[in-house]
Amino acid sequence: MNVLQRRPLLIGNWKMNGSAELGAEMAAVLGEAMPELSAVDIVVSPPATLISVLIEGLRQTPVAVGAQNCHPEPAGAFTGEISAPLLKSAGCSYVIVGHSERRSLFAEDDALVADKCAAALTSGLVPVVCVGETLTQRKKGETESVIRQQIDAIIERLERPDLERIVVAYEPVWAIGTGVSASAEQAQPVHGLLRSRLADVCDSSGIRILYGGSMKPGNAAELLVMPDIDGGLIGGAALAAESFLGICRAAAELC
Ligand code: PEP
């Protein structure tokens, strides 16, 4: 159909879920479907202990593996943490930074998210920078200012060529894990705002801006068809091989 402006990117975020069995099933199902998915980029982000299982299982496929977090320092006395160079050497290609769960449950602020983003780029990982407003902020009409503040922290921290290498994920907090997705009409203006803010400082035409928040096979196409929605960051629906595949297929059918 070829209605998309950029090559779509679908990232499954397993959060603190999954198993080696799910990893094997995901690798088998995605591997088998690969010929029909050649027009899309797919990433699976399991918990850190399953990264090597997924790397091994997906070795024969173009599906990449991502991490869900990294520490901003490359090495040191940070018990329990994992640095971007360690993730890179484990075989990861992407790392999610600033997920709303990390911002709200682990007190990550914009400056720390920007430092993690810079660390990822330095190590050759693609950072997937999450931004998004809470329901209260949306109801108070603060969506635009919240998004601007979050993306500006990244813009201020990175040099222009590095900015063009990031992936952004707009994830309205009220849509994450609730079963209630933002509508395409709610999401597109925020994606447009992100792209135009990035365009003030770099060439944002190639930057992929993903939507995240209760994306499923049944609502993926209506979101992905919007001009500034270039893929999805998928939580719950990425925990079953068939539903993740359904979203990847919906994207491939638009290419
Ligand atoms: C997420 O965790 O990034 C996410 C979008 O979750 P869900 O798809 O379950 O809403």
PDB file of N, CA, C and O in Angstrom, residues 53-96:
ATOM      1  N   VAL A  53      19.235 -15.036  25.576  1.00  0.00           N
ATOM      2  CA  VAL A  53      18.321 -16.049  25.002  1.00  0.00           C
ATOM      3  C   VAL A  53      17.733 -15.525  23.689  1.00  0.00           C
ATOM      4  O   VAL A  53      17.682 -16.237  22.681  1.00  0.00           O
ATOM      5  N   LEU A  54      17.296 -14.265  23.723  1.00  0.00           N
ATOM      6  CA  LEU A  54      16.688 -13.680  22.520  1.00  0.00           C
ATOM      7  C   LEU A  54      17.733 -13.473  21.422  1.00  0.00           C
ATOM      8  O   LEU A  54      17.465 -13.716  20.239  1.00  0.00           O
ATOM      9  N   ILE A  55      18.919 -13.026  21.803  1.00  0.00           N
ATOM     10  CA  ILE A  55      19.984 -12.818  20.797  1.00  0.00           C
ATOM     11  C   ILE A  55      20.234 -14.139  20.077  1.00  0.00           C
ATOM     12  O   ILE A  55      20.308 -14.196  18.844  1.00  0.00           O
ATOM     13  N   GLU A  56      20.341 -15.212  20.849  1.00  0.00           N
ATOM     14  CA  GLU A  56      20.621 -16.519  20.254  1.00  0.00           C
ATOM     15  C   GLU A  56      19.451 -16.982  19.377  1.00  0.00           C
ATOM     16  O   GLU A  56      19.624 -17.385  18.234  1.00  0.00           O
ATOM     17  N   GLY A  57      18.219 -16.854  19.922  1.00  0.00           N
ATOM     18  CA  GLY A  57      17.041 -17.340  19.192  1.00  0.00           C
ATOM     19  C   GLY A  57      16.781 -16.571  17.908  1.00  0.00           C
ATOM     20  O   GLY A  57      16.251 -17.120  16.940  1.00  0.00           O
ATOM     21  N   LEU A  58      17.132 -15.278  17.897  1.00  0.00           N
ATOM     22  CA  LEU A  58      16.816 -14.432  16.737  1.00  0.00           C
ATOM     23  C   LEU A  58      17.999 -14.283  15.785  1.00  0.00           C
ATOM     24  O   LEU A  58      17.947 -13.508  14.829  1.00  0.00           O
ATOM     25  N   ARG A  59      19.065 -15.050  16.060  1.00  0.00           N
ATOM     26  CA  ARG A  59      20.311 -14.889  15.300  1.00  0.00           C
ATOM     27  C   ARG A  59      20.111 -14.975  13.786  1.00  0.00           C
ATOM     28  O   ARG A  59      20.732 -14.246  13.028  1.00  0.00           O
ATOM     29  N   GLN A  60      19.220 -15.874  13.352  1.00  0.00           N
ATOM     30  CA  GLN A  60      19.030 -16.071  11.905  1.00  0.00           C
ATOM     31  C   GLN A  60      18.006 -15.098  11.318  1.00  0.00           C
ATOM     32  O   GLN A  60      17.617 -15.241  10.155  1.00  0.00           O
ATOM     33  N   THR A  61      17.519 -14.156  12.100  1.00  0.00           N
ATOM     34  CA  THR A  61      16.477 -13.242  11.625  1.00  0.00           C
ATOM     35  C   THR A  61      16.984 -11.802  11.707  1.00  0.00           C
ATOM     36  O   THR A  61      17.941 -11.523  12.423  1.00  0.00           O
ATOM     37  N   PRO A  62      16.296 -10.873  11.023  1.00  0.00           N
ATOM     38  CA  PRO A  62      16.681  -9.464  11.160  1.00  0.00           C
ATOM     39  C   PRO A  62      16.113  -8.796  12.411  1.00  0.00           C
ATOM     40  O   PRO A  62      16.304  -7.592  12.612  1.00  0.00           O
ATOM     41  N   VAL A  63      15.411  -9.541  13.247  1.00  0.00           N
ATOM     42  CA  VAL A  63      14.831  -8.950  14.464  1.00  0.00           C
ATOM     43  C   VAL A  63      15.954  -8.605  15.442  1.00  0.00           C
ATOM     44  O   VAL A  63      16.829  -9.427  15.720  1.00  0.00           O
ATOM     45  N   ALA A  64      15.928  -7.370  15.948  1.00  0.00           N
ATOM     46  CA  ALA A  64      16.978  -6.912  16.860  1.00  0.00           C
ATOM     47  C   ALA A  64      16.512  -7.057  18.308  1.00  0.00           C
ATOM     48  O   ALA A  64      15.323  -7.233  18.588  1.00  0.00           O
ATOM     49  N   VAL A  65      17.469  -6.968  19.205  1.00  0.00           N
ATOM     50  CA  VAL A  65      17.159  -7.062  20.636  1.00  0.00           C
ATOM     51  C   VAL A  65      17.502  -5.731  21.302  1.00  0.00           C
ATOM     52  O   VAL A  65      18.525  -5.113  20.987  1.00  0.00           O
ATOM     53  N   GLY A  66      16.620  -5.311  22.188  1.00  0.00           N
ATOM     54  CA  GLY A  66      16.837  -4.063  22.906  1.00  0.00           C
ATOM     55  C   GLY A  66      16.814  -4.291  24.405  1.00  0.00           C
ATOM     56  O   GLY A  66      16.322  -5.321  24.884  1.00  0.00           O
ATOM     57  N   ALA A  67      17.314  -3.305  25.139  1.00  0.00           N
ATOM     58  CA  ALA A  67      17.244  -3.342  26.598  1.00  0.00           C
ATOM     59  C   ALA A  67      16.192  -2.330  27.049  1.00  0.00           C
ATOM     60  O   ALA A  67      15.711  -1.521  26.250  1.00  0.00           O
ATOM     61  N   GLN A  68      15.840  -2.393  28.315  1.00  0.00           N
ATOM     62  CA  GLN A  68      14.771  -1.532  28.832  1.00  0.00           C
ATOM     63  C   GLN A  68      15.282  -0.338  29.623  1.00  0.00           C
ATOM     64  O   GLN A  68      14.503   0.520  30.033  1.00  0.00           O
ATOM     65  N   ASN A  69      16.594  -0.318  29.851  1.00  0.00           N
ATOM     66  CA  ASN A  69      17.160   0.735  30.691  1.00  0.00           C
ATOM     67  C   ASN A  69      18.678   0.616  30.610  1.00  0.00           C
ATOM     68  O   ASN A  69      19.204  -0.439  30.245  1.00  0.00           O
ATOM     69  N   CYS A  70      19.384   1.689  30.928  1.00  0.00           N
ATOM     70  CA  CYS A  70      20.837   1.607  31.094  1.00  0.00           C
ATOM     71  C   CYS A  70      21.255   2.644  32.121  1.00  0.00           C
ATOM     72  O   CYS A  70      20.522   3.585  32.412  1.00  0.00           O
ATOM     73  N   HIS A  71      22.452   2.455  32.657  1.00  0.00           N
ATOM     74  CA  HIS A  71      23.021   3.452  33.569  1.00  0.00           C
ATOM     75  C   HIS A  71      23.763   4.489  32.725  1.00  0.00           C
ATOM     76  O   HIS A  71      24.322   4.151  31.685  1.00  0.00           O
ATOM     77  N   PRO A  72      23.792   5.756  33.159  1.00  0.00           N
ATOM     78  CA  PRO A  72      24.490   6.765  32.343  1.00  0.00           C
ATOM     79  C   PRO A  72      26.008   6.628  32.325  1.00  0.00           C
ATOM     80  O   PRO A  72      26.671   7.109  31.397  1.00  0.00           O
ATOM     81  N   GLU A  73      26.587   5.994  33.364  1.00  0.00           N
ATOM     82  CA  GLU A  73      28.048   5.845  33.386  1.00  0.00           C
ATOM     83  C   GLU A  73      28.451   4.574  32.633  1.00  0.00           C
ATOM     84  O   GLU A  73      27.722   3.588  32.656  1.00  0.00           O
ATOM     85  N   PRO A  74      29.627   4.573  32.021  1.00  0.00           N
ATOM     86  CA  PRO A  74      30.035   3.391  31.253  1.00  0.00           C
ATOM     87  C   PRO A  74      30.466   2.214  32.119  1.00  0.00           C
ATOM     88  O   PRO A  74      30.426   1.065  31.671  1.00  0.00           O
ATOM     89  N   ALA A  75      30.924   2.479  33.350  1.00  0.00           N
ATOM     90  CA  ALA A  75      31.401   1.412  34.243  1.00  0.00           C
ATOM     91  C   ALA A  75      31.532   2.001  35.642  1.00  0.00           C
ATOM     92  O   ALA A  75      31.495   3.223  35.810  1.00  0.00           O
ATOM     93  N   GLY A  76      31.667   1.141  36.623  1.00  0.00           N
ATOM     94  CA  GLY A  76      31.942   1.663  37.962  1.00  0.00           C
ATOM     95  C   GLY A  76      31.192   0.936  39.057  1.00  0.00           C
ATOM     96  O   GLY A  76      30.572  -0.105  38.827  1.00  0.00           O
ATOM     97  N   ALA A  77      31.280   1.506  40.260  1.00  0.00           N
ATOM     98  CA  ALA A  77      30.690   0.883  41.446  1.00  0.00           C
ATOM     99  C   ALA A  77      29.208   1.253  41.549  1.00  0.00           C
ATOM    100  O   ALA A  77      28.813   2.151  42.294  1.00  0.00           O
ATOM    101  N   PHE A  78      28.401   0.592  40.740  1.00  0.00           N
ATOM    102  CA  PHE A  78      26.957   0.850  40.715  1.00  0.00           C
ATOM    103  C   PHE A  78      26.247  -0.502  40.785  1.00  0.00           C
ATOM    104  O   PHE A  78      25.688  -0.982  39.790  1.00  0.00           O
ATOM    105  N   THR A  79      26.304  -1.119  41.939  1.00  0.00           N
ATOM    106  CA  THR A  79      25.800  -2.480  42.119  1.00  0.00           C
ATOM    107  C   THR A  79      24.374  -2.628  41.584  1.00  0.00           C
ATOM    108  O   THR A  79      23.502  -1.831  41.911  1.00  0.00           O
ATOM    109  N   GLY A  80      24.198  -3.638  40.774  1.00  0.00           N
ATOM    110  CA  GLY A  80      22.867  -3.938  40.251  1.00  0.00           C
ATOM    111  C   GLY A  80      22.532  -3.232  38.956  1.00  0.00           C
ATOM    112  O   GLY A  80      21.498  -3.522  38.351  1.00  0.00           O
ATOM    113  N   GLU A  81      23.377  -2.313  38.518  1.00  0.00           N
ATOM    114  CA  GLU A  81      23.080  -1.546  37.299  1.00  0.00           C
ATOM    115  C   GLU A  81      23.757  -2.177  36.078  1.00  0.00           C
ATOM    116  O   GLU A  81      24.708  -2.958  36.210  1.00  0.00           O
ATOM    117  N   ILE A  82      23.300  -1.791  34.896  1.00  0.00           N
ATOM    118  CA  ILE A  82      23.895  -2.282  33.649  1.00  0.00           C
ATOM    119  C   ILE A  82      24.180  -1.073  32.756  1.00  0.00           C
ATOM    120  O   ILE A  82      23.304  -0.235  32.538  1.00  0.00           O
ATOM    121  N   SER A  83      25.419  -0.988  32.259  1.00  0.00           N
ATOM    122  CA  SER A  83      25.800   0.176  31.452  1.00  0.00           C
ATOM    123  C   SER A  83      25.489  -0.064  29.974  1.00  0.00           C
ATOM    124  O   SER A  83      25.295  -1.201  29.525  1.00  0.00           O
ATOM    125  N   ALA A  84      25.489   1.028  29.239  1.00  0.00           N
ATOM    126  CA  ALA A  84      25.265   0.933  27.792  1.00  0.00           C
ATOM    127  C   ALA A  84      26.347   0.092  27.099  1.00  0.00           C
ATOM    128  O   ALA A  84      26.011  -0.752  26.256  1.00  0.00           O
ATOM    129  N   PRO A  85      27.651   0.253  27.428  1.00  0.00           N
ATOM    130  CA  PRO A  85      28.645  -0.607  26.759  1.00  0.00           C
ATOM    131  C   PRO A  85      28.415  -2.100  27.049  1.00  0.00           C
ATOM    132  O   PRO A  85      28.642  -2.948  26.182  1.00  0.00           O
ATOM    133  N   LEU A  86      27.954  -2.417  28.280  1.00  0.00           N
ATOM    134  CA  LEU A  86      27.679  -3.830  28.582  1.00  0.00           C
ATOM    135  C   LEU A  86      26.524  -4.352  27.726  1.00  0.00           C
ATOM    136  O   LEU A  86      26.556  -5.495  27.241  1.00  0.00           O
ATOM    137  N   LEU A  87      25.524  -3.524  27.555  1.00  0.00           N
ATOM    138  CA  LEU A  87      24.381  -3.945  26.726  1.00  0.00           C
ATOM    139  C   LEU A  87      24.820  -4.127  25.279  1.00  0.00           C
ATOM    140  O   LEU A  87      24.411  -5.081  24.609  1.00  0.00           O
ATOM    141  N   LYS A  88      25.653  -3.202  24.817  1.00  0.00           N
ATOM    142  CA  LYS A  88      26.147  -3.309  23.439  1.00  0.00           C
ATOM    143  C   LYS A  88      26.944  -4.604  23.275  1.00  0.00           C
ATOM    144  O   LYS A  88      26.755  -5.340  22.291  1.00  0.00           O
ATOM    145  N   SER A  89      27.804  -4.889  24.231  1.00  0.00           N
ATOM    146  CA  SER A  89      28.630  -6.092  24.072  1.00  0.00           C
ATOM    147  C   SER A  89      27.803  -7.365  24.237  1.00  0.00           C
ATOM    148  O   SER A  89      28.190  -8.431  23.755  1.00  0.00           O
ATOM    149  N   ALA A  90      26.630  -7.263  24.889  1.00  0.00           N
ATOM    150  CA  ALA A  90      25.740  -8.430  24.979  1.00  0.00           C
ATOM    151  C   ALA A  90      24.991  -8.656  23.671  1.00  0.00           C
ATOM    152  O   ALA A  90      24.327  -9.690  23.505  1.00  0.00           O
ATOM    153  N   GLY A  91      25.045  -7.680  22.770  1.00  0.00           N
ATOM    154  CA  GLY A  91      24.385  -7.853  21.470  1.00  0.00           C
ATOM    155  C   GLY A  91      23.156  -6.983  21.267  1.00  0.00           C
ATOM    156  O   GLY A  91      22.472  -7.103  20.251  1.00  0.00           O
ATOM    157  N   CYS A  92      22.864  -6.102  22.226  1.00  0.00           N
ATOM    158  CA  CYS A  92      21.710  -5.208  22.058  1.00  0.00           C
ATOM    159  C   CYS A  92      22.002  -4.153  20.993  1.00  0.00           C
ATOM    160  O   CYS A  92      23.142  -3.721  20.828  1.00  0.00           O
ATOM    161  N   SER A  93      20.937  -3.706  20.344  1.00  0.00           N
ATOM    162  CA  SER A  93      21.050  -2.615  19.380  1.00  0.00           C
ATOM    163  C   SER A  93      20.313  -1.366  19.840  1.00  0.00           C
ATOM    164  O   SER A  93      20.624  -0.260  19.399  1.00  0.00           O
ATOM    165  N   TYR A  94      19.317  -1.549  20.678  1.00  0.00           N
ATOM    166  CA  TYR A  94      18.459  -0.439  21.134  1.00  0.00           C
ATOM    167  C   TYR A  94      18.408  -0.454  22.665  1.00  0.00           C
ATOM    168  O   TYR A  94      18.620  -1.491  23.289  1.00  0.00           O
ATOM    169  N   VAL A  95      18.052   0.693  23.243  1.00  0.00           N
ATOM    170  CA  VAL A  95      17.749   0.720  24.679  1.00  0.00           C
ATOM    171  C   VAL A  95      16.653   1.765  24.919  1.00  0.00           C
ATOM    172  O   VAL A  95      16.708   2.878  24.384  1.00  0.00           O
ATOM    173  N   ILE A  96      15.649   1.357  25.665  1.00  0.00           N
ATOM    174  CA  ILE A  96      14.566   2.278  26.040  1.00  0.00           C
ATOM    175  C   ILE A  96      15.083   3.164  27.176  1.00  0.00           C
ATOM    176  O   ILE A  96      15.682   2.655  28.133  1.00  0.00           O
TER     177      ILE A  96
END
